[in-house]
Amino acid sequence: MTQSNIRKSVKILLDTLIISFGFVAAFFIKYDLNWAQIFKRQYMAYYIIVYMCLYFIFRMQTKSWHYTNILDMYNILGLNIGTAVVFFLGAVFFEDRFPKHLLLLIVILCSVGQLLARHIFRLVQNLEGMMSGGERPEALKKVAIIGVGELGEHIARESLKNKSFKYEILGFIDDDPKKVDLTFYGYRVLGRIKDLKKLIMIYEIEELIIASSLESDTLREINSTGYEAGIEVKILPSFNEILQGKSLFNQVRDVKIEDLLGRSEEKINSDSIRKLVEGKVVFVTGGAGSIGSELCRQLAKYNPKSLVVLDINENAAYFLELELQRRYPNLDIISEICSIRDMKKLHWLFERYCPNLVFHAAAHKHVPLMERNPEEAIKNNIFGTKNIAECSHTYGVDRFVLVSTDKAVNPTNVMGATKRVCELVIQEFSKKSKTKYMAVRFGNVLGSNGSVIPLFKQLIDEKKNLTVTHPDVTRYFMTIPEAASLVVETGALGDGGEVFILDMGKSIKIMDLAKNLIQLSGLNFGEDIDIDIVGLRPGEKLYEELLYDVDAAMKTENKKIFIAKLQEEDVKLEYHLEKLKGYIEKRDVQGIKDEMKMFVPSYREPEHHFEKRKESKEDLGNKGSVEAVSVMG
């Protein structure tokens, strides 16, 4: 017999003995010395048989006693109530004279006995942990845990049973004023987060451990306070990231920039996405890029019939295919190397696979490069989108989702203007096609190819100054998984012709991101690394616009997805496209830009200039709070 089966057998035996004892004890309590005259053994035998049947139906033998929680308590109570009800119905049916008023007392005694047994088991386990495992480290770090909750409880419990636990817990810090000075899990709540500076000095705290889900503003405040006090700030992953049973304190990690930029995750409508994707053939153009690859990961979870990845980057497509094959062995994933400019290849692919859904993420996106090569932005972004949209119409695609950008709003660069034209293209197709075309706008994404965080990290590793275009430049940001999941959901929400806008939260300063990264790298801004101001690049805005204000957008079922109220534009699409083709053939850059201004009336090249210079710690020390940002350009 295996160790697991032995443990299950012991648990079954103990629960059976507890039920037997509770049953007999109920008679004794009620009838005192006369209990034996009324008690019949067959009563207990029948009760235990009913109990054990329900016990195995609900698989109670598989429940861990060490990790008993409130859900287990409800299960035990429900199991005992269910047993009493079945036993009662049996007694009524067979007209037995069993004293039915005893059943409530039996339920109470049996439930209390089982819960008490599990509590004693956990207590013994904790005592064993304290008694074994060698000596405690001599120099324990004095820590305060931020957040009284389940994670905090786990750390407190582990500090008692784990001899290799390397912290001396001084207490909790929590923002709920009602909890201050109360004791939780054996440790007192020392004070509130707003008093953190004072608490660090009073209790000589050497490290802070964040064990709670906090707003990014609060996280930045804590991290900044810890940095100023010269102490480390660590964070625990969420429960979704924790494997049950694994030592919790080993998962304490440094605060990452993503934590400080964190946004509260909004639940997506998985049911609607499953209906949209399951059993369908899905195309993702630009599927090996930052957004496209995450779209593929999100779509793969919903069991599509086939997932076809279109990308010109064969290396990235190859590694994405290997990754998805490992994670989803039953997924039919097909990588096709294809440029969206190649109409003949696109016709062949659409005819071969007959897609039901198309997510169009392929695009040239880097603003400075596209300012120097506007013809490439137009050929790829505009004419490539037109090719994909036309094939979707010709081959009867159900839904087409264009991944657009906030730079399409009052664009100041060629790239943004081309994305606005892409929106106009799919809106024109939606008027004449049965295919439902829609676009999704969002801002910059953290960690995407060419984004500012990897670039800054590389500069920090090389001990080179960080470069920022302007001290006041701000951007909206979103994590790649969040952006991709919301893009997929818009595919289920749209009726055709909409431009959806994703709520990007608050705009963030690039400068503050740079200072945050320097700080998190353990370096001193102004001493180890400086920040160079290099001036705004061609076509770059100081501030991005999203137009998701409640007065300028309509709400949808998802609180983070809005529909833009855009003015109807009478655009001579084919006329402007033909004009652009002519300028492209002549490589007339100024002609291209002039025509784009006619095509997109809101397109204006920026007039601001900024002198290049290097900022020092003294110049920037008082320029705002510690905030965060996304990509450049």
XYZ file of C-alpha atoms in Angstrom:
633
model
C 0.000 0.000 0.000
C 1.351 3.408 -0.975
C 1.967 6.230 1.480
C -0.971 8.153 -0.026
C -3.373 5.212 0.455
C -2.202 4.743 4.047
C -2.948 8.406 4.805
C -6.406 8.139 3.216
C -7.175 4.981 5.230
C -6.123 6.668 8.478
C -8.333 9.701 7.712
C -11.325 7.447 6.936
C -10.785 5.492 10.166
C -10.489 8.642 12.289
C -13.613 10.213 10.765
C -15.547 6.974 11.312
C -14.503 6.871 14.985
C -15.482 10.549 15.417
C -18.931 9.915 13.899
C -19.408 6.851 16.129
C -18.380 8.789 19.222
C -20.605 11.749 18.323
C -23.592 9.434 17.762
C -23.162 7.698 21.143
C -22.394 10.972 22.944
C -25.701 12.467 21.733
C -27.632 9.649 23.437
C -25.588 9.994 26.617
C -26.088 13.786 26.783
C -29.835 13.484 26.198
C -30.671 10.440 28.331
C -27.832 10.412 30.842
C -27.572 7.000 32.579
C -30.596 5.625 30.742
C -29.007 6.063 27.314
C -28.105 2.382 26.907
C -31.770 1.341 27.204
C -32.786 3.522 24.236
C -29.599 3.174 22.130
C -29.538 0.413 19.491
C -26.388 -0.591 17.647
C -28.192 -0.900 14.324
C -29.032 2.820 14.528
C -25.347 3.711 14.579
C -24.542 1.130 11.874
C -27.171 2.574 9.516
C -26.037 6.152 10.247
C -22.376 5.327 9.554
C -23.297 3.525 6.301
C -25.204 6.611 5.076
C -22.375 8.879 6.187
C -19.652 6.829 4.454
C -21.630 6.679 1.199
C -21.846 10.478 1.105
C -18.251 10.679 2.346
C -16.966 8.855 -0.741
C -19.388 10.601 -3.109
C -17.941 13.960 -2.035
C -14.389 12.497 -2.015
C -13.718 13.698 1.516
C -10.868 11.188 1.804
C -8.884 13.243 -0.729
C -9.132 16.484 1.279
C -5.942 17.622 2.974
C -6.225 18.021 6.753
C -3.118 20.191 6.814
C -4.728 22.830 4.584
C -8.235 22.775 6.050
C -9.952 26.074 5.320
C -13.408 27.600 5.605
C -14.581 25.790 2.459
C -13.638 22.470 4.063
C -15.575 23.515 7.162
C -18.687 24.067 5.028
C -18.130 20.704 3.326
C -17.942 18.894 6.672
C -21.042 20.661 7.968
C -22.918 19.958 4.727
C -21.892 16.304 4.784
C -23.188 15.838 8.334
C -26.440 17.663 7.608
C -26.902 15.576 4.458
C -26.325 12.388 6.418
C -28.880 13.397 9.059
C -31.475 14.274 6.394
C -31.061 10.941 4.550
C -31.145 9.033 7.863
C -34.267 10.950 8.936
C -36.070 10.172 5.648
C -35.136 6.509 6.029
C -36.456 6.393 9.597
C -39.745 7.980 8.504
C -40.110 5.627 5.532
C -39.519 2.485 7.626
C -41.625 3.879 10.513
C -38.752 3.405 12.897
C -39.056 4.772 16.460
C -35.612 6.342 16.429
C -35.636 9.579 18.546
C -35.401 11.965 15.597
C -34.930 15.050 17.788
C -31.399 13.754 18.492
C -30.276 14.301 14.913
C -29.479 18.005 15.397
C -27.269 17.202 18.409
C -25.580 14.401 16.464
C -24.811 16.777 13.581
C -23.320 19.347 15.954
C -21.171 16.839 17.866
C -19.911 15.064 14.721
C -19.085 18.325 12.914
C -17.297 19.820 15.925
C -15.374 16.577 16.445
C -14.159 16.441 12.845
C -13.125 20.089 12.782
C -11.379 19.736 16.142
C -9.460 16.696 14.874
C -8.236 18.631 11.855
C -7.256 21.603 14.010
C -5.273 19.341 16.362
C -3.576 17.723 13.334
C -2.490 21.153 12.034
C -1.278 22.154 15.497
C 0.793 18.975 15.809
C 2.255 19.524 12.341
C 3.265 23.077 13.251
C 4.816 21.920 16.528
C 6.753 19.207 14.698
C 8.031 21.827 12.266
C 9.188 23.988 15.175
C 10.859 21.068 16.927
C 12.696 19.727 13.868
C 14.722 20.976 10.933
C 17.824 22.263 12.694
C 18.573 25.578 14.303
C 17.144 28.884 13.283
C 19.546 31.219 11.448
C 21.231 33.401 14.032
C 20.895 36.725 12.226
C 17.207 36.931 11.391
C 16.051 39.857 9.294
C 13.479 42.028 11.026
C 10.502 42.277 8.707
C 7.020 43.747 8.694
C 4.291 42.167 6.600
C 2.106 44.610 4.678
C -1.437 43.302 4.504
C -3.481 41.242 6.951
C -4.984 38.495 4.810
C -4.589 34.938 3.633
C -1.052 35.460 2.329
C -0.067 37.126 5.591
C -1.600 34.220 7.508
C 0.441 31.735 5.481
C 3.688 33.573 6.218
C 2.862 33.823 9.923
C 2.069 30.108 10.066
C 5.212 29.186 8.172
C 7.344 31.260 10.535
C 6.195 28.936 13.322
C 6.806 25.605 11.633
C 9.729 26.252 9.279
C 13.104 26.154 11.044
C 14.869 27.617 7.996
C 12.573 30.658 8.012
C 14.993 33.571 7.731
C 12.808 36.385 9.032
C 11.882 37.720 12.447
C 8.342 38.990 11.971
C 7.768 42.197 13.921
C 4.113 42.491 12.998
C 1.686 43.571 10.302
C 1.077 46.914 8.603
C -2.414 47.430 7.220
C -4.384 50.420 5.962
C -7.587 49.408 7.738
C -7.721 51.636 10.871
C -9.971 49.091 12.630
C -7.157 46.512 12.590
C -4.447 48.687 14.152
C -3.237 47.284 17.524
C -5.217 44.064 17.038
C -3.400 40.733 16.940
C -3.683 38.408 13.941
C -2.087 34.968 13.791
C 0.004 35.866 16.832
C 1.347 39.151 15.469
C 0.169 42.701 16.178
C -0.838 45.240 13.523
C 1.767 47.956 14.108
C 0.117 50.714 12.133
C -1.046 51.931 8.742
C 0.790 52.283 5.428
C 0.604 56.086 5.604
C 2.748 55.898 8.780
C 5.357 53.642 7.152
C 8.315 56.008 7.538
C 7.677 56.388 11.270
C 7.113 52.643 11.768
C 10.393 51.776 10.027
C 12.284 54.014 12.470
C 10.411 52.952 15.635
C 10.641 49.185 15.064
C 13.978 49.202 13.156
C 12.393 47.327 10.267
C 15.010 45.888 7.899
C 12.708 44.568 5.190
C 9.094 44.925 4.058
C 7.130 42.027 2.574
C 4.004 42.938 0.625
C 1.458 40.162 1.141
C -1.638 41.840 -0.222
C -3.129 42.972 -3.508
C -2.572 46.733 -3.539
C -3.201 49.539 -6.006
C -0.149 50.464 -8.085
C -0.086 53.954 -6.491
C 0.217 52.374 -3.030
C 2.891 49.960 -4.248
C 4.927 52.842 -5.639
C 4.563 54.729 -2.354
C 5.765 51.721 -0.336
C 8.661 51.049 -2.709
C 9.728 54.701 -2.644
C 9.555 54.852 1.170
C 11.622 51.674 1.470
C 14.162 53.020 -0.999
C 14.522 56.286 0.936
C 14.917 54.362 4.213
C 17.555 52.089 2.681
C 15.604 48.868 3.279
C 14.532 46.131 0.911
C 10.953 45.785 -0.291
C 9.818 42.318 -1.375
C 6.508 41.101 -2.720
C 4.625 37.834 -2.740
C 2.948 36.561 -5.891
C -0.834 36.324 -5.979
C -2.536 33.086 -4.961
C -3.023 32.297 -8.664
C 0.766 32.060 -8.951
C 1.358 29.996 -5.830
C 1.548 26.231 -5.865
C -0.198 24.844 -2.787
C 2.165 23.194 -0.361
C 5.295 24.934 -1.590
C 7.219 26.970 0.949
C 5.751 30.456 0.721
C 8.718 32.494 1.901
C 10.857 30.961 -0.887
C 8.527 32.727 -3.323
C 9.190 36.166 -1.859
C 10.792 38.167 -4.680
C 11.981 41.648 -5.463
C 9.450 44.227 -6.575
C 9.397 44.411 -10.385
C 8.561 47.410 -12.520
C 5.426 45.562 -13.676
C 4.215 45.530 -10.053
C 4.533 49.309 -9.791
C 2.764 49.760 -13.103
C 0.167 47.146 -12.237
C -3.483 47.577 -13.121
C -6.378 45.795 -11.495
C -7.239 42.908 -13.798
C -10.739 42.906 -15.194
C -12.401 39.555 -15.718
C -13.134 38.781 -19.336
C -16.266 37.023 -20.502
C -14.819 33.560 -21.121
C -18.170 32.114 -22.190
C -18.639 34.604 -25.020
C -15.035 34.132 -26.152
C -15.424 30.348 -26.114
C -18.542 30.611 -28.283
C -16.604 32.878 -30.637
C -13.471 30.717 -30.940
C -14.259 27.077 -30.161
C -14.312 24.874 -33.244
C -13.442 27.809 -35.554
C -10.529 28.400 -37.929
C -8.710 31.508 -36.687
C -6.155 33.615 -38.592
C -3.759 35.909 -36.701
C -1.693 38.193 -38.916
C 1.533 39.388 -37.366
C 0.993 36.370 -35.147
C 4.646 36.062 -34.117
C 4.911 39.665 -32.877
C 4.393 40.921 -29.324
C 0.625 41.389 -29.489
C 0.027 38.742 -32.146
C 1.825 35.983 -30.232
C -0.115 36.767 -27.058
C -3.342 36.742 -29.077
C -2.371 33.236 -30.225
C -1.736 32.141 -26.625
C -5.113 33.507 -25.520
C -6.988 31.985 -28.477
C -5.345 28.569 -28.029
C -7.046 28.217 -24.622
C -10.483 28.172 -26.251
C -9.982 25.114 -28.461
C -10.106 26.516 -32.002
C -10.400 24.035 -34.844
C -7.196 25.484 -36.330
C -4.975 28.415 -35.407
C -3.159 29.818 -38.449
C -0.278 32.196 -37.666
C 0.672 34.543 -40.533
C 3.977 36.350 -40.163
C 6.987 37.366 -42.237
C 9.355 36.609 -39.318
C 9.972 32.878 -39.752
C 12.252 32.587 -36.708
C 9.710 34.055 -34.274
C 6.892 32.037 -35.884
C 8.895 28.824 -35.481
C 9.515 29.327 -31.758
C 5.884 30.358 -31.141
C 4.712 27.173 -32.837
C 7.029 25.058 -30.631
C 5.759 26.834 -27.501
C 2.077 26.348 -28.347
C 2.612 22.708 -29.321
C 4.168 22.057 -25.897
C 1.387 23.847 -24.012
C -1.515 22.601 -26.157
C -0.614 19.183 -27.642
C -4.033 18.817 -29.290
C -3.986 22.252 -30.908
C -3.860 22.320 -34.704
C -1.428 25.202 -35.162
C -0.135 26.155 -38.589
C 2.586 28.737 -39.213
C 2.492 30.398 -42.620
C 5.325 32.696 -43.681
C 3.649 35.432 -45.641
C 3.740 39.195 -46.153
C 0.347 40.897 -45.974
C 1.437 42.798 -49.093
C 1.452 39.544 -51.113
C -2.136 39.379 -52.356
C -1.637 36.163 -54.379
C -0.339 34.266 -51.336
C -3.152 35.682 -49.180
C -5.805 34.470 -51.652
C -4.197 31.029 -51.624
C -4.152 30.903 -47.805
C -7.743 32.089 -47.391
C -8.954 29.624 -50.007
C -7.013 26.767 -48.401
C -7.990 27.290 -44.740
C -11.358 29.124 -45.016
C -10.961 31.122 -41.763
C -13.966 32.058 -39.631
C -12.125 34.744 -37.627
C -9.295 37.095 -38.522
C -7.288 39.075 -35.966
C -5.147 41.545 -37.898
C -2.124 42.576 -35.814
C 0.498 42.851 -38.567
C 1.833 46.411 -38.904
C 4.902 48.605 -38.958
C 4.725 50.419 -35.612
C 7.972 52.306 -34.855
C 7.261 56.015 -35.241
C 10.779 57.386 -36.071
C 11.472 54.664 -38.653
C 8.142 55.244 -40.347
C 8.783 59.003 -40.457
C 11.905 58.243 -42.499
C 10.190 55.519 -44.542
C 6.571 56.674 -44.945
C 6.094 54.658 -48.137
C 6.786 51.433 -46.199
C 4.238 52.364 -43.513
C 1.614 52.947 -46.202
C 2.413 49.800 -48.196
C 2.351 47.588 -45.114
C -0.214 49.196 -42.820
C -2.759 50.589 -45.311
C -2.488 48.380 -48.374
C -1.701 45.300 -46.279
C -4.837 45.903 -44.191
C -6.862 46.431 -47.355
C -5.578 43.100 -48.702
C -6.549 41.212 -45.554
C -9.940 42.966 -45.357
C -10.650 42.215 -49.022
C -9.773 38.524 -48.641
C -11.973 38.350 -45.533
C -14.891 39.717 -47.567
C -14.229 37.463 -50.579
C -13.944 34.252 -48.566
C -16.817 34.910 -46.150
C -14.972 35.458 -42.857
C -17.424 35.902 -39.968
C -15.501 38.521 -37.986
C -12.465 40.693 -38.628
C -10.699 42.514 -35.760
C -8.107 45.189 -36.554
C -5.535 45.959 -33.855
C -5.228 49.758 -33.970
C -3.501 52.293 -31.713
C -4.069 55.443 -29.704
C -1.718 57.154 -32.184
C -4.600 57.084 -34.687
C -6.274 59.806 -32.604
C -5.348 63.232 -34.000
C -2.157 61.706 -35.417
C 1.099 63.656 -35.468
C 3.098 61.044 -37.351
C 2.814 58.887 -40.451
C 2.433 55.670 -38.486
C -0.555 57.006 -36.529
C -2.119 58.422 -39.686
C -1.796 55.073 -41.477
C -3.560 53.315 -38.597
C -6.412 55.827 -38.818
C -6.691 55.014 -42.529
C -6.756 51.310 -41.609
C -9.807 52.049 -39.444
C -11.435 53.869 -42.366
C -10.692 50.920 -44.654
C -12.430 48.381 -42.432
C -15.347 50.758 -41.829
C -15.832 51.012 -45.606
C -15.769 47.228 -45.931
C -18.298 46.863 -43.117
C -20.821 48.851 -45.184
C -20.786 46.409 -48.100
C -19.818 43.053 -46.592
C -21.519 40.378 -44.499
C -18.264 40.104 -42.573
C -18.358 42.019 -39.287
C -15.367 44.367 -39.273
C -14.218 46.152 -36.125
C -11.107 47.927 -34.827
C -9.580 48.055 -31.336
C -7.487 51.005 -30.147
C -5.141 50.850 -27.207
C -1.907 52.451 -26.079
C 1.540 51.079 -25.467
C 2.212 47.656 -24.026
C 4.822 46.755 -21.439
C 7.566 44.434 -22.590
C 6.628 44.421 -26.270
C 9.330 44.299 -28.949
C 11.123 47.637 -28.961
C 9.350 48.880 -25.834
C 11.094 51.110 -23.372
C 11.498 48.688 -20.436
C 13.790 46.177 -22.209
C 15.751 49.085 -23.721
C 16.176 50.777 -20.345
C 17.185 47.499 -18.697
C 19.827 46.940 -21.353
C 21.263 50.410 -20.771
C 21.286 49.833 -17.013
C 23.108 46.510 -17.482
C 25.677 48.350 -19.582
C 25.906 51.092 -16.899
C 25.000 53.705 -19.499
C 22.784 56.729 -18.993
C 19.110 56.270 -19.814
C 17.727 58.394 -22.637
C 14.349 60.107 -22.451
C 12.996 62.355 -25.197
C 11.343 64.942 -22.928
C 10.932 65.289 -19.133
C 7.159 65.639 -19.473
C 6.423 62.981 -22.100
C 3.663 60.617 -20.939
C 2.150 57.439 -22.293
C -0.703 55.085 -21.501
C 0.273 51.496 -20.828
C -1.176 48.032 -20.637
C 0.332 44.591 -20.111
C 0.495 42.344 -23.175
C -1.805 39.610 -21.751
C -4.428 42.157 -20.699
C -4.365 43.873 -24.091
C -4.622 40.574 -25.961
C -7.482 39.215 -23.841
C -9.498 42.405 -24.311
C -8.823 42.380 -28.071
C -10.182 38.827 -28.255
C -13.287 39.825 -26.287
C -14.039 42.718 -28.628
C -14.324 40.111 -31.374
C -17.305 38.701 -29.518
C -18.835 42.118 -28.691
C -18.840 43.757 -32.114
C -21.747 43.982 -34.535
C -19.655 45.487 -37.324
C -18.207 48.921 -38.071
C -17.253 49.818 -34.477
C -13.979 51.257 -33.253
C -13.472 49.866 -29.763
C -11.294 51.620 -27.205
C -9.590 49.914 -24.281
C -9.456 51.732 -20.952
C -5.739 52.336 -20.497
C -6.002 53.825 -17.006
C -3.875 56.846 -16.171
C -1.142 58.233 -18.391
C 2.325 57.784 -16.936
C 5.566 59.746 -17.206
C 8.488 58.113 -19.031
C 10.813 60.016 -16.702
C 9.318 58.396 -13.631
C 9.662 54.980 -15.240
C 13.357 55.605 -15.831
C 13.900 56.626 -12.191
C 11.922 53.607 -10.985
C 14.043 51.198 -13.015
C 17.270 52.735 -11.751
C 16.000 52.404 -8.193
C 14.828 48.790 -8.618
C 18.223 47.895 -10.081
C 19.836 48.874 -6.770
C 21.555 51.902 -8.292
C 21.429 55.561 -7.319
C 19.991 58.058 -9.760
C 22.425 60.920 -10.346
C 25.361 58.967 -8.894
C 25.571 55.598 -10.646
C 23.402 56.452 -13.665
C 21.971 59.701 -15.041
C 19.125 60.416 -17.437
C 19.852 62.197 -20.718
C 17.097 64.304 -22.310
C 17.560 63.844 -26.069
C 14.620 65.831 -27.488
C 11.341 64.741 -29.047
C 11.767 62.598 -32.122
C 10.084 63.284 -35.478
C 6.349 62.698 -35.231
C 6.380 62.113 -31.464
C 3.661 63.505 -29.181
C 4.127 64.654 -25.626
C 0.749 63.176 -24.679
C -1.341 60.411 -26.223
C -5.114 60.649 -26.627
C -7.544 57.770 -26.231
C -11.043 59.269 -26.290
C -12.535 56.849 -23.809
C -14.120 59.552 -21.665
C -17.696 58.675 -20.746
C -18.914 61.636 -22.774
C -17.056 60.503 -25.883
C -17.672 56.763 -25.842
C -20.401 54.189 -25.293
C -20.119 51.521 -22.639
C -20.089 47.781 -23.340
C -20.589 44.724 -21.124
C -16.910 44.894 -20.165
C -15.984 47.904 -18.004
C -12.640 48.265 -19.792
C -14.014 48.265 -23.348
C -15.783 51.263 -24.883
C -17.088 52.103 -28.352
C -15.794 55.374 -29.769
C -18.320 57.912 -31.015
C -16.507 58.996 -34.157
C -17.798 61.560 -36.614
C -18.906 60.085 -39.926
C -16.264 60.960 -42.498
C -17.080 61.146 -46.190
C -13.803 59.697 -47.412
C -12.984 59.046 -51.056
C -11.079 55.908 -50.141
C -10.132 54.621 -53.599
C -9.218 58.100 -54.822
C -6.729 58.697 -51.986
C -5.304 55.188 -52.252
C -4.608 55.663 -55.957
C -2.935 59.007 -55.247
C -0.745 57.380 -52.567
C 0.279 54.632 -54.999
C 1.502 57.250 -57.413
C 3.568 59.079 -54.789
C 5.008 55.778 -53.534
C 6.133 54.793 -57.027
C 7.927 58.160 -57.344
C 9.276 57.892 -53.751
C 7.909 61.393 -53.154
C 8.064 61.600 -49.343
C 6.605 65.101 -49.100
C 3.870 64.186 -51.557
C 3.020 61.151 -49.419
C 2.741 63.274 -46.271
C 0.692 65.964 -48.004
C -1.701 63.350 -49.382
C -2.008 61.731 -45.943
C -3.071 65.110 -44.536
C -5.793 65.252 -47.191
C -6.766 61.657 -46.417
C -6.775 62.167 -42.628
C -7.735 65.815 -41.903
C -6.814 65.458 -38.205
C -3.201 64.549 -39.127
C -0.832 67.354 -38.192
C 2.940 67.169 -37.907
C 4.132 68.423 -34.497
C 5.736 71.849 -34.335
C 7.466 71.586 -30.951
C 11.218 71.229 -30.613
C 13.252 70.536 -27.534
C 16.875 71.207 -26.803
C 18.982 68.155 -25.997
C 20.547 68.183 -22.559
C 21.400 65.921 -19.617
C 19.236 66.011 -16.505
C 20.774 65.502 -13.092
C 19.278 64.245 -9.872
C 18.953 67.814 -8.654
C 17.087 68.865 -11.832
C 14.588 66.039 -11.616
C 14.333 65.226 -7.942
C 11.184 67.260 -7.404
C 9.391 66.622 -10.701
C 6.388 64.632 -9.566
C 5.673 61.389 -7.811
C 7.136 58.009 -8.655
C 4.966 56.738 -11.480
C 5.402 54.529 -14.501
C 5.071 54.272 -18.258
C 5.012 52.123 -21.365
C 6.753 52.283 -24.733
C 8.476 55.149 -26.449
C 7.174 56.719 -29.613
